[in-house]
Amino acid sequence: MNSRRRIHVRVTGIVQGVGFRFFVCRVAQNLGLVGYVRNCVDESVVLEAEGEPNGISALVEAVRTGPPGADVRNTATHPRPVHGSEDEFEIRW
């Protein structure tokens, strides 16, 4: 049985121009997750992450705080189907 999970998260607040994407990417990579993070035109940040449930939970907790300078006001997390096709976590532009 595959225990991997995939989630989509939209983060709002002061999350652009404060190193948020780099923070998310570093945390996700350290947790062995794959996926991506990117800025949106509405000044939010979205990410999709896939991996073991404990790693996913740890990433969500880290995202709720963010790096110094960020002011996370809301995180909306939704499950997604597991892809299994990615081999890294990256920043998308």
PDB file of C-alpha atoms in Angstrom:
ATOM      1  CA  MET A   1       0.000   0.000   0.000  1.00  0.00           C
ATOM      2  CA  ASN A   2       1.292   3.446  -0.947  1.00  0.00           C
ATOM      3  CA  SER A   3       1.361   5.803   2.024  1.00  0.00           C
ATOM      4  CA  ARG A   4       2.424   8.843   0.019  1.00  0.00           C
ATOM      5  CA  ARG A   5       0.207  11.911   0.080  1.00  0.00           C
ATOM      6  CA  ARG A   6      -0.026  15.035  -2.064  1.00  0.00           C
ATOM      7  CA  ILE A   7      -1.442  18.381  -1.003  1.00  0.00           C
ATOM      8  CA  HIS A   8      -2.126  21.776  -2.545  1.00  0.00           C
ATOM      9  CA  VAL A   9      -1.685  24.774  -0.230  1.00  0.00           C
ATOM     10  CA  ARG A  10      -2.546  28.438  -0.851  1.00  0.00           C
ATOM     11  CA  VAL A  11      -0.882  30.834   1.586  1.00  0.00           C
ATOM     12  CA  THR A  12      -2.027  34.435   2.006  1.00  0.00           C
ATOM     13  CA  GLY A  13      -0.642  37.367   3.942  1.00  0.00           C
ATOM     14  CA  ILE A  14       2.753  38.990   3.546  1.00  0.00           C
ATOM     15  CA  VAL A  15       4.333  36.060   1.746  1.00  0.00           C
ATOM     16  CA  GLN A  16       6.007  37.618  -1.295  1.00  0.00           C
ATOM     17  CA  GLY A  17       9.281  39.511  -1.168  1.00  0.00           C
ATOM     18  CA  VAL A  18      10.271  37.880   2.134  1.00  0.00           C
ATOM     19  CA  GLY A  19      12.001  34.686   0.928  1.00  0.00           C
ATOM     20  CA  PHE A  20       8.910  32.552   1.420  1.00  0.00           C
ATOM     21  CA  ARG A  21       9.396  30.367  -1.677  1.00  0.00           C
ATOM     22  CA  PHE A  22      13.039  29.716  -0.813  1.00  0.00           C
ATOM     23  CA  PHE A  23      12.030  28.854   2.764  1.00  0.00           C
ATOM     24  CA  VAL A  24       9.345  26.400   1.566  1.00  0.00           C
ATOM     25  CA  CYS A  25      11.716  24.819  -0.947  1.00  0.00           C
ATOM     26  CA  ARG A  26      14.470  24.301   1.644  1.00  0.00           C
ATOM     27  CA  VAL A  27      12.082  22.817   4.225  1.00  0.00           C
ATOM     28  CA  ALA A  28      10.439  20.523   1.653  1.00  0.00           C
ATOM     29  CA  GLN A  29      13.790  19.292   0.345  1.00  0.00           C
ATOM     30  CA  ASN A  30      15.026  18.622   3.894  1.00  0.00           C
ATOM     31  CA  LEU A  31      11.876  16.566   4.512  1.00  0.00           C
ATOM     32  CA  GLY A  32      12.397  14.523   1.331  1.00  0.00           C
ATOM     33  CA  LEU A  33       9.295  15.907  -0.400  1.00  0.00           C
ATOM     34  CA  VAL A  34       8.790  16.580  -4.104  1.00  0.00           C
ATOM     35  CA  GLY A  35       6.645  19.209  -5.806  1.00  0.00           C
ATOM     36  CA  TYR A  36       6.798  22.953  -6.320  1.00  0.00           C
ATOM     37  CA  VAL A  37       6.132  26.398  -4.881  1.00  0.00           C
ATOM     38  CA  ARG A  38       5.314  29.573  -6.832  1.00  0.00           C
ATOM     39  CA  ASN A  39       4.076  33.135  -6.439  1.00  0.00           C
ATOM     40  CA  CYS A  40       0.617  34.089  -7.722  1.00  0.00           C
ATOM     41  CA  VAL A  41      -0.512  37.407  -9.197  1.00  0.00           C
ATOM     42  CA  ASP A  42      -2.897  37.942  -6.254  1.00  0.00           C
ATOM     43  CA  GLU A  43       0.192  38.108  -3.960  1.00  0.00           C
ATOM     44  CA  SER A  44      -0.448  34.677  -2.473  1.00  0.00           C
ATOM     45  CA  VAL A  45       1.903  31.710  -2.705  1.00  0.00           C
ATOM     46  CA  VAL A  46       0.796  28.237  -3.777  1.00  0.00           C
ATOM     47  CA  LEU A  47       2.585  24.963  -3.375  1.00  0.00           C
ATOM     48  CA  GLU A  48       2.024  21.318  -4.098  1.00  0.00           C
ATOM     49  CA  ALA A  49       3.985  18.798  -2.098  1.00  0.00           C
ATOM     50  CA  GLU A  50       4.115  15.022  -2.219  1.00  0.00           C
ATOM     51  CA  GLY A  51       5.714  12.520   0.108  1.00  0.00           C
ATOM     52  CA  GLU A  52       5.335  10.644   3.368  1.00  0.00           C
ATOM     53  CA  PRO A  53       2.523  11.841   5.653  1.00  0.00           C
ATOM     54  CA  ASN A  54       4.894  12.912   8.456  1.00  0.00           C
ATOM     55  CA  GLY A  55       6.868  15.081   6.038  1.00  0.00           C
ATOM     56  CA  ILE A  56       3.699  16.629   4.624  1.00  0.00           C
ATOM     57  CA  SER A  57       2.479  17.459   8.144  1.00  0.00           C
ATOM     58  CA  ALA A  58       5.827  19.010   9.081  1.00  0.00           C
ATOM     59  CA  LEU A  59       5.822  21.150   5.923  1.00  0.00           C
ATOM     60  CA  VAL A  60       2.297  22.420   6.610  1.00  0.00           C
ATOM     61  CA  GLU A  61       3.334  23.401  10.147  1.00  0.00           C
ATOM     62  CA  ALA A  62       6.404  25.240   8.826  1.00  0.00           C
ATOM     63  CA  VAL A  63       4.327  27.047   6.184  1.00  0.00           C
ATOM     64  CA  ARG A  64       1.919  28.319   8.849  1.00  0.00           C
ATOM     65  CA  THR A  65       4.819  30.226  10.425  1.00  0.00           C
ATOM     66  CA  GLY A  66       6.991  31.028   7.412  1.00  0.00           C
ATOM     67  CA  PRO A  67      10.390  32.702   7.442  1.00  0.00           C
ATOM     68  CA  PRO A  68      11.279  35.878   9.362  1.00  0.00           C
ATOM     69  CA  GLY A  69       9.527  38.829   7.720  1.00  0.00           C
ATOM     70  CA  ALA A  70       6.523  36.813   6.597  1.00  0.00           C
ATOM     71  CA  ASP A  71       3.069  37.349   8.077  1.00  0.00           C
ATOM     72  CA  VAL A  72       0.999  34.286   7.227  1.00  0.00           C
ATOM     73  CA  ARG A  73      -2.671  35.130   7.566  1.00  0.00           C
ATOM     74  CA  ASN A  74      -4.267  32.008   6.114  1.00  0.00           C
ATOM     75  CA  THR A  75      -3.371  28.600   4.726  1.00  0.00           C
ATOM     76  CA  ALA A  76      -5.888  26.598   2.717  1.00  0.00           C
ATOM     77  CA  THR A  77      -4.833  22.973   2.319  1.00  0.00           C
ATOM     78  CA  HIS A  78      -6.497  20.483  -0.028  1.00  0.00           C
ATOM     79  CA  PRO A  79      -5.595  16.886  -0.918  1.00  0.00           C
ATOM     80  CA  ARG A  80      -4.562  16.091  -4.477  1.00  0.00           C
ATOM     81  CA  PRO A  81      -3.978  12.790  -6.297  1.00  0.00           C
ATOM     82  CA  VAL A  82      -0.449  11.426  -5.904  1.00  0.00           C
ATOM     83  CA  HIS A  83       1.581  11.948  -9.098  1.00  0.00           C
ATOM     84  CA  GLY A  84       4.642   9.846  -8.405  1.00  0.00           C
ATOM     85  CA  SER A  85       6.360  11.439 -11.409  1.00  0.00           C
ATOM     86  CA  GLU A  86       8.430  14.212  -9.788  1.00  0.00           C
ATOM     87  CA  ASP A  87      11.914  13.727  -8.420  1.00  0.00           C
ATOM     88  CA  GLU A  88      12.563  17.059  -6.672  1.00  0.00           C
ATOM     89  CA  PHE A  89      10.975  20.049  -5.001  1.00  0.00           C
ATOM     90  CA  GLU A  90      11.445  23.232  -7.015  1.00  0.00           C
ATOM     91  CA  ILE A  91      10.621  26.906  -7.195  1.00  0.00           C
ATOM     92  CA  ARG A  92       8.544  27.674 -10.260  1.00  0.00           C
ATOM     93  CA  TRP A  93       8.538  31.105 -11.835  1.00  0.00           C
TER      94      TRP A  93
END
